[in-house]
Structures are given as structure tokens and as C-alpha cells.
């Protein structure tokens, strides 16, 4: 009975993530439309109003996706058994970084608790105090480079309680990169990419 219930819940979660990937694909089409519309030299007032409405809806959809991903369940700290040493080392590495840029990879089999380990460290106020801005991004198999950069910008602004740029949805790859470089200049930042499937992302 318990096993059956767990299997059903797992199936539902997988189904939700599949639906989420489909929504992301459709959202990408909407973003492409917005980018084309922004490049149009002349638009009527009706067209401008319609494009603005579509942009607002796209922002709302992105926010809902982010809220869902943020609410993804983690194990409680008491359930994090056997990772005490790894957790301690991860904190030390993060708080004692001397180079301009460092990458720490946490790799293990699915369901082994690596996300919980990193989430516990990420939420630690002592760790957060060492960074001016931080972002946790749940990466799916359908993520594009543009999606990733937009999510980073949104998360950085969210954690610093700043207004997200209105034109974020219509920025292309080069503009997003340029914006991020300018935004992060002279800042110490922490980025967690969870559930990465492609090392070339």
C-alpha cells in the first residue's frame, strides 16, 4: 500500500515535470514572437498594447514556473545522514575561495541526497553572507542558454530584492550576456545549477 502510494506520487511528479517542459517549449515560442515584434520598425497602438499584454503574461508564466521549482521538496536536515563531513567541506570551500572564479561539482547517483546536501549549504546564512548575490537554478533537459541566463538575472534580482528588467523577456543571447557581465562586475556571487543533464549547457 505504502509502496503503491509512493509510486503514484513519483509518477505524478514526473508527469508534472513533463508538463513543465512542454510549457517551457511553448513559452520559448512566445519569447521568439516578442523578439520579432520588438524588431518591427512600426507598430500600431493596438499592436503595442497586445505585445505588452503578451509580455506580461510571459513574465507571469516564468514566475509561476520559478515558484513551482522553488517549492520542490527537499529532505529535512535530520534526514541528511552520512553527509556531515561533505557538508562541512562544502561550506569551507565556498567561504574560502581565493580565485576570481571557481566551480565545485557535486556528482552522484540520482536520489543519493546531493541536492539536499547542496540546498542545506546554499540556505546557510553564514555561507550567504560571503556573497553579494546568489541564485539557485533548476535546469531541465529543455533549457536553452537564453532561458538559463534569464533565470540567473531574475534570481539575482529576486535575492537582492531588486526590480527585474522589463525587457528581460525580449533580450537576445548577446544582450543577456552583456547585461550579466555588467551586473556582476565587482560582485562576489554564488550560482547553483541543479539537475544538469548536459555539460555543454
PDB file of C-alpha atoms in Angstrom:
ATOM      1  CA  UNK A   1       0.000   0.000   0.000  1.00  0.00           C
ATOM      2  CA  UNK A   2       2.737   2.481   1.020  1.00  0.00           C
ATOM      3  CA  UNK A   3       4.936   1.469  -1.930  1.00  0.00           C
ATOM      4  CA  UNK A   4       1.980   1.871  -4.280  1.00  0.00           C
ATOM      5  CA  UNK A   5       1.251   5.358  -2.912  1.00  0.00           C
ATOM      6  CA  UNK A   6       4.893   6.377  -3.304  1.00  0.00           C
ATOM      7  CA  UNK A   7       4.973   5.065  -6.862  1.00  0.00           C
ATOM      8  CA  UNK A   8       1.838   7.041  -7.657  1.00  0.00           C
ATOM      9  CA  UNK A   9       3.321  10.219  -6.160  1.00  0.00           C
ATOM     10  CA  UNK A  10       6.564   9.736  -8.086  1.00  0.00           C
ATOM     11  CA  UNK A  11       4.594   9.220 -11.308  1.00  0.00           C
ATOM     12  CA  UNK A  12       2.650  12.427 -10.651  1.00  0.00           C
ATOM     13  CA  UNK A  13       5.873  14.374 -10.040  1.00  0.00           C
ATOM     14  CA  UNK A  14       7.398  13.057 -13.263  1.00  0.00           C
ATOM     15  CA  UNK A  15       4.195  13.965 -15.083  1.00  0.00           C
ATOM     16  CA  UNK A  16       4.275  17.498 -13.697  1.00  0.00           C
ATOM     17  CA  UNK A  17       7.889  17.953 -14.805  1.00  0.00           C
ATOM     18  CA  UNK A  18       6.998  16.686 -18.287  1.00  0.00           C
ATOM     19  CA  UNK A  19       4.151  19.213 -18.445  1.00  0.00           C
ATOM     20  CA  UNK A  20       6.551  21.890 -17.222  1.00  0.00           C
ATOM     21  CA  UNK A  21       8.953  21.100 -20.048  1.00  0.00           C
ATOM     22  CA  UNK A  22       6.097  21.432 -22.549  1.00  0.00           C
ATOM     23  CA  UNK A  23       5.137  24.810 -21.071  1.00  0.00           C
ATOM     24  CA  UNK A  24       8.762  25.924 -21.338  1.00  0.00           C
ATOM     25  CA  UNK A  25       8.821  24.963 -25.028  1.00  0.00           C
ATOM     26  CA  UNK A  26       5.644  26.943 -25.702  1.00  0.00           C
ATOM     27  CA  UNK A  27       6.993  29.862 -23.691  1.00  0.00           C
ATOM     28  CA  UNK A  28      10.095  29.855 -25.894  1.00  0.00           C
ATOM     29  CA  UNK A  29       7.844  30.278 -28.944  1.00  0.00           C
ATOM     30  CA  UNK A  30       6.130  33.239 -27.260  1.00  0.00           C
ATOM     31  CA  UNK A  31       9.531  34.792 -26.491  1.00  0.00           C
ATOM     32  CA  UNK A  32      10.588  34.383 -30.124  1.00  0.00           C
ATOM     33  CA  UNK A  33       7.402  36.154 -31.185  1.00  0.00           C
ATOM     34  CA  UNK A  34       8.120  39.010 -28.766  1.00  0.00           C
ATOM     35  CA  UNK A  35      11.657  39.378 -30.079  1.00  0.00           C
ATOM     36  CA  UNK A  36      10.345  39.564 -33.655  1.00  0.00           C
ATOM     37  CA  UNK A  37       7.709  42.099 -32.604  1.00  0.00           C
ATOM     38  CA  UNK A  38      10.332  44.289 -30.894  1.00  0.00           C
ATOM     39  CA  UNK A  39      12.308  44.407 -34.148  1.00  0.00           C
ATOM     40  CA  UNK A  40       9.292  45.607 -36.116  1.00  0.00           C
ATOM     41  CA  UNK A  41      10.017  49.235 -37.100  1.00  0.00           C
ATOM     42  CA  UNK A  42       6.422  50.466 -36.842  1.00  0.00           C
ATOM     43  CA  UNK A  43       3.545  49.161 -34.714  1.00  0.00           C
ATOM     44  CA  UNK A  44       0.042  50.493 -34.244  1.00  0.00           C
ATOM     45  CA  UNK A  45      -1.179  51.377 -30.751  1.00  0.00           C
ATOM     46  CA  UNK A  46      -3.292  48.216 -30.743  1.00  0.00           C
ATOM     47  CA  UNK A  47      -0.273  46.081 -31.651  1.00  0.00           C
ATOM     48  CA  UNK A  48       1.858  47.752 -28.962  1.00  0.00           C
ATOM     49  CA  UNK A  49      -0.822  47.107 -26.329  1.00  0.00           C
ATOM     50  CA  UNK A  50      -1.172  43.484 -27.439  1.00  0.00           C
ATOM     51  CA  UNK A  51       2.594  42.896 -27.349  1.00  0.00           C
ATOM     52  CA  UNK A  52       2.728  44.436 -23.863  1.00  0.00           C
ATOM     53  CA  UNK A  53      -0.052  42.093 -22.695  1.00  0.00           C
ATOM     54  CA  UNK A  54       1.730  39.050 -24.138  1.00  0.00           C
ATOM     55  CA  UNK A  55       4.992  40.130 -22.457  1.00  0.00           C
ATOM     56  CA  UNK A  56       3.219  40.466 -19.084  1.00  0.00           C
ATOM     57  CA  UNK A  57       1.676  37.007 -19.455  1.00  0.00           C
ATOM     58  CA  UNK A  58       5.078  35.541 -20.366  1.00  0.00           C
ATOM     59  CA  UNK A  59       6.577  37.108 -17.222  1.00  0.00           C
ATOM     60  CA  UNK A  60       3.750  35.669 -15.108  1.00  0.00           C
ATOM     61  CA  UNK A  61       4.267  32.194 -16.572  1.00  0.00           C
ATOM     62  CA  UNK A  62       8.014  32.393 -15.878  1.00  0.00           C
ATOM     63  CA  UNK A  63       7.309  33.478 -12.308  1.00  0.00           C
ATOM     64  CA  UNK A  64       4.903  30.565 -11.789  1.00  0.00           C
ATOM     65  CA  UNK A  65       7.482  28.106 -13.136  1.00  0.00           C
ATOM     66  CA  UNK A  66      10.102  29.574 -10.795  1.00  0.00           C
ATOM     67  CA  UNK A  67       7.708  29.340  -7.833  1.00  0.00           C
ATOM     68  CA  UNK A  68       6.980  25.698  -8.609  1.00  0.00           C
ATOM     69  CA  UNK A  69      10.672  24.828  -8.914  1.00  0.00           C
ATOM     70  CA  UNK A  70      11.464  26.730  -5.697  1.00  0.00           C
ATOM     71  CA  UNK A  71       8.811  24.696  -3.876  1.00  0.00           C
ATOM     72  CA  UNK A  72      10.328  21.367  -4.944  1.00  0.00           C
ATOM     73  CA  UNK A  73      10.605  19.310  -1.751  1.00  0.00           C
ATOM     74  CA  UNK A  74      13.938  18.757  -0.001  1.00  0.00           C
ATOM     75  CA  UNK A  75      14.591  16.355   2.828  1.00  0.00           C
ATOM     76  CA  UNK A  76      14.722  17.790   6.313  1.00  0.00           C
ATOM     77  CA  UNK A  77      18.153  18.423   7.810  1.00  0.00           C
ATOM     78  CA  UNK A  78      17.671  15.482  10.204  1.00  0.00           C
ATOM     79  CA  UNK A  79      17.352  13.203   7.156  1.00  0.00           C
ATOM     80  CA  UNK A  80      20.762  14.287   5.864  1.00  0.00           C
ATOM     81  CA  UNK A  81      22.571  11.326   7.390  1.00  0.00           C
ATOM     82  CA  UNK A  82      26.106  10.431   6.365  1.00  0.00           C
ATOM     83  CA  UNK A  83      26.860  13.771   4.696  1.00  0.00           C
ATOM     84  CA  UNK A  84      28.102  15.703   7.733  1.00  0.00           C
ATOM     85  CA  UNK A  85      31.727  15.740   6.551  1.00  0.00           C
ATOM     86  CA  UNK A  86      30.771  16.591   2.955  1.00  0.00           C
ATOM     87  CA  UNK A  87      28.560  19.429   4.207  1.00  0.00           C
ATOM     88  CA  UNK A  88      31.367  20.810   6.364  1.00  0.00           C
ATOM     89  CA  UNK A  89      33.874  20.654   3.493  1.00  0.00           C
ATOM     90  CA  UNK A  90      31.467  22.274   1.049  1.00  0.00           C
ATOM     91  CA  UNK A  91      30.969  25.224   3.400  1.00  0.00           C
ATOM     92  CA  UNK A  92      34.728  25.612   3.867  1.00  0.00           C
ATOM     93  CA  UNK A  93      35.350  25.557   0.112  1.00  0.00           C
ATOM     94  CA  UNK A  94      32.659  28.150  -0.558  1.00  0.00           C
ATOM     95  CA  UNK A  95      33.758  30.523   2.186  1.00  0.00           C
ATOM     96  CA  UNK A  96      37.484  30.208   1.488  1.00  0.00           C
ATOM     97  CA  UNK A  97      37.588  30.707  -2.283  1.00  0.00           C
ATOM     98  CA  UNK A  98      40.631  32.806  -3.187  1.00  0.00           C
ATOM     99  CA  UNK A  99      40.417  32.741  -7.003  1.00  0.00           C
ATOM    100  CA  UNK A 100      38.236  35.009  -9.162  1.00  0.00           C
ATOM    101  CA  UNK A 101      36.087  32.121 -10.351  1.00  0.00           C
ATOM    102  CA  UNK A 102      35.685  28.597  -9.017  1.00  0.00           C
ATOM    103  CA  UNK A 103      33.499  25.644  -9.993  1.00  0.00           C
ATOM    104  CA  UNK A 104      32.540  22.967  -7.479  1.00  0.00           C
ATOM    105  CA  UNK A 105      30.823  19.887  -8.928  1.00  0.00           C
ATOM    106  CA  UNK A 106      28.670  17.646  -6.736  1.00  0.00           C
ATOM    107  CA  UNK A 107      28.122  14.439  -8.696  1.00  0.00           C
ATOM    108  CA  UNK A 108      26.329  11.272  -7.549  1.00  0.00           C
ATOM    109  CA  UNK A 109      23.583   8.842  -8.498  1.00  0.00           C
ATOM    110  CA  UNK A 110      20.025  10.160  -8.592  1.00  0.00           C
ATOM    111  CA  UNK A 111      18.270  10.030  -5.224  1.00  0.00           C
ATOM    112  CA  UNK A 112      21.515   9.903  -3.235  1.00  0.00           C
ATOM    113  CA  UNK A 113      20.856  13.217  -1.479  1.00  0.00           C
ATOM    114  CA  UNK A 114      23.226  15.512  -3.374  1.00  0.00           C
ATOM    115  CA  UNK A 115      20.537  18.164  -3.984  1.00  0.00           C
ATOM    116  CA  UNK A 116      19.643  18.126  -0.291  1.00  0.00           C
ATOM    117  CA  UNK A 117      23.306  18.462   0.661  1.00  0.00           C
ATOM    118  CA  UNK A 118      23.816  21.460  -1.615  1.00  0.00           C
ATOM    119  CA  UNK A 119      20.450  23.020  -0.668  1.00  0.00           C
ATOM    120  CA  UNK A 120      21.337  22.884   3.023  1.00  0.00           C
ATOM    121  CA  UNK A 121      24.656  24.615   2.315  1.00  0.00           C
ATOM    122  CA  UNK A 122      23.068  27.154  -0.045  1.00  0.00           C
ATOM    123  CA  UNK A 123      20.484  28.160   2.569  1.00  0.00           C
ATOM    124  CA  UNK A 124      23.095  28.545   5.316  1.00  0.00           C
ATOM    125  CA  UNK A 125      23.151  32.223   6.356  1.00  0.00           C
ATOM    126  CA  UNK A 126      26.879  32.038   7.146  1.00  0.00           C
ATOM    127  CA  UNK A 127      27.564  30.926   3.586  1.00  0.00           C
ATOM    128  CA  UNK A 128      25.202  33.521   2.087  1.00  0.00           C
ATOM    129  CA  UNK A 129      26.916  36.323   3.986  1.00  0.00           C
ATOM    130  CA  UNK A 130      30.072  35.687   1.933  1.00  0.00           C
ATOM    131  CA  UNK A 131      28.306  36.565  -1.329  1.00  0.00           C
ATOM    132  CA  UNK A 132      26.677  39.749  -2.608  1.00  0.00           C
ATOM    133  CA  UNK A 133      24.199  37.864  -4.760  1.00  0.00           C
ATOM    134  CA  UNK A 134      23.243  34.244  -5.303  1.00  0.00           C
ATOM    135  CA  UNK A 135      20.964  32.128  -7.464  1.00  0.00           C
ATOM    136  CA  UNK A 136      19.620  28.582  -7.447  1.00  0.00           C
ATOM    137  CA  UNK A 137      18.590  27.371 -10.902  1.00  0.00           C
ATOM    138  CA  UNK A 138      16.806  24.072 -11.570  1.00  0.00           C
ATOM    139  CA  UNK A 139      17.983  23.120 -15.046  1.00  0.00           C
ATOM    140  CA  UNK A 140      15.770  20.875 -17.174  1.00  0.00           C
ATOM    141  CA  UNK A 141      16.627  18.968 -20.333  1.00  0.00           C
ATOM    142  CA  UNK A 142      14.737  21.551 -22.400  1.00  0.00           C
ATOM    143  CA  UNK A 143      16.542  24.595 -21.020  1.00  0.00           C
ATOM    144  CA  UNK A 144      18.196  26.837 -23.605  1.00  0.00           C
ATOM    145  CA  UNK A 145      21.150  29.133 -22.970  1.00  0.00           C
ATOM    146  CA  UNK A 146      18.811  32.123 -23.099  1.00  0.00           C
ATOM    147  CA  UNK A 147      16.462  30.513 -20.549  1.00  0.00           C
ATOM    148  CA  UNK A 148      19.374  29.910 -18.213  1.00  0.00           C
ATOM    149  CA  UNK A 149      20.669  33.474 -18.457  1.00  0.00           C
ATOM    150  CA  UNK A 150      17.196  34.961 -17.932  1.00  0.00           C
ATOM    151  CA  UNK A 151      16.654  32.749 -14.891  1.00  0.00           C
ATOM    152  CA  UNK A 152      20.017  33.828 -13.466  1.00  0.00           C
ATOM    153  CA  UNK A 153      19.175  37.502 -13.906  1.00  0.00           C
ATOM    154  CA  UNK A 154      15.741  37.031 -12.317  1.00  0.00           C
ATOM    155  CA  UNK A 155      17.147  35.089  -9.352  1.00  0.00           C
ATOM    156  CA  UNK A 156      19.923  37.614  -8.717  1.00  0.00           C
ATOM    157  CA  UNK A 157      17.390  40.458  -8.692  1.00  0.00           C
ATOM    158  CA  UNK A 158      14.975  38.448  -6.547  1.00  0.00           C
ATOM    159  CA  UNK A 159      17.548  37.650  -3.844  1.00  0.00           C
ATOM    160  CA  UNK A 160      18.679  41.296  -3.768  1.00  0.00           C
ATOM    161  CA  UNK A 161      15.039  42.481  -3.730  1.00  0.00           C
ATOM    162  CA  UNK A 162      15.525  44.427  -6.959  1.00  0.00           C
ATOM    163  CA  UNK A 163      13.116  45.055  -9.827  1.00  0.00           C
ATOM    164  CA  UNK A 164      13.579  42.627 -12.723  1.00  0.00           C
ATOM    165  CA  UNK A 165      14.253  44.486 -16.026  1.00  0.00           C
ATOM    166  CA  UNK A 166      11.034  44.947 -18.013  1.00  0.00           C
ATOM    167  CA  UNK A 167      12.667  43.963 -21.300  1.00  0.00           C
ATOM    168  CA  UNK A 168      14.247  40.761 -19.955  1.00  0.00           C
ATOM    169  CA  UNK A 169      11.853  38.553 -21.915  1.00  0.00           C
ATOM    170  CA  UNK A 170      12.868  40.090 -25.251  1.00  0.00           C
ATOM    171  CA  UNK A 171      16.642  40.265 -24.739  1.00  0.00           C
ATOM    172  CA  UNK A 172      18.680  38.023 -27.016  1.00  0.00           C
ATOM    173  CA  UNK A 173      21.690  35.936 -26.005  1.00  0.00           C
ATOM    174  CA  UNK A 174      24.329  38.623 -26.569  1.00  0.00           C
ATOM    175  CA  UNK A 175      22.302  41.259 -24.702  1.00  0.00           C
ATOM    176  CA  UNK A 176      21.737  38.864 -21.794  1.00  0.00           C
ATOM    177  CA  UNK A 177      25.458  38.076 -21.560  1.00  0.00           C
ATOM    178  CA  UNK A 178      26.367  41.768 -21.710  1.00  0.00           C
ATOM    179  CA  UNK A 179      23.796  42.584 -19.019  1.00  0.00           C
ATOM    180  CA  UNK A 180      25.062  39.830 -16.705  1.00  0.00           C
ATOM    181  CA  UNK A 181      28.697  40.851 -17.128  1.00  0.00           C
ATOM    182  CA  UNK A 182      27.826  44.423 -16.204  1.00  0.00           C
ATOM    183  CA  UNK A 183      25.570  43.377 -13.323  1.00  0.00           C
ATOM    184  CA  UNK A 184      28.094  41.004 -11.739  1.00  0.00           C
ATOM    185  CA  UNK A 185      31.108  43.257 -12.188  1.00  0.00           C
ATOM    186  CA  UNK A 186      32.899  43.704  -8.846  1.00  0.00           C
ATOM    187  CA  UNK A 187      30.349  41.395  -7.148  1.00  0.00           C
ATOM    188  CA  UNK A 188      31.048  38.099  -5.400  1.00  0.00           C
ATOM    189  CA  UNK A 189      28.292  35.694  -6.395  1.00  0.00           C
ATOM    190  CA  UNK A 190      27.169  32.102  -5.889  1.00  0.00           C
ATOM    191  CA  UNK A 191      25.307  30.101  -8.542  1.00  0.00           C
ATOM    192  CA  UNK A 192      23.900  26.597  -8.057  1.00  0.00           C
ATOM    193  CA  UNK A 193      22.826  24.690 -11.177  1.00  0.00           C
ATOM    194  CA  UNK A 194      20.738  21.709 -10.088  1.00  0.00           C
ATOM    195  CA  UNK A 195      19.740  18.703 -12.202  1.00  0.00           C
ATOM    196  CA  UNK A 196      22.169  19.462 -15.055  1.00  0.00           C
ATOM    197  CA  UNK A 197      21.912  16.926 -17.883  1.00  0.00           C
ATOM    198  CA  UNK A 198      24.290  18.462 -20.408  1.00  0.00           C
ATOM    199  CA  UNK A 199      27.836  19.546 -19.503  1.00  0.00           C
ATOM    200  CA  UNK A 200      27.864  21.812 -22.561  1.00  0.00           C
ATOM    201  CA  UNK A 201      24.973  23.941 -21.301  1.00  0.00           C
TER     202      UNK A 201
END
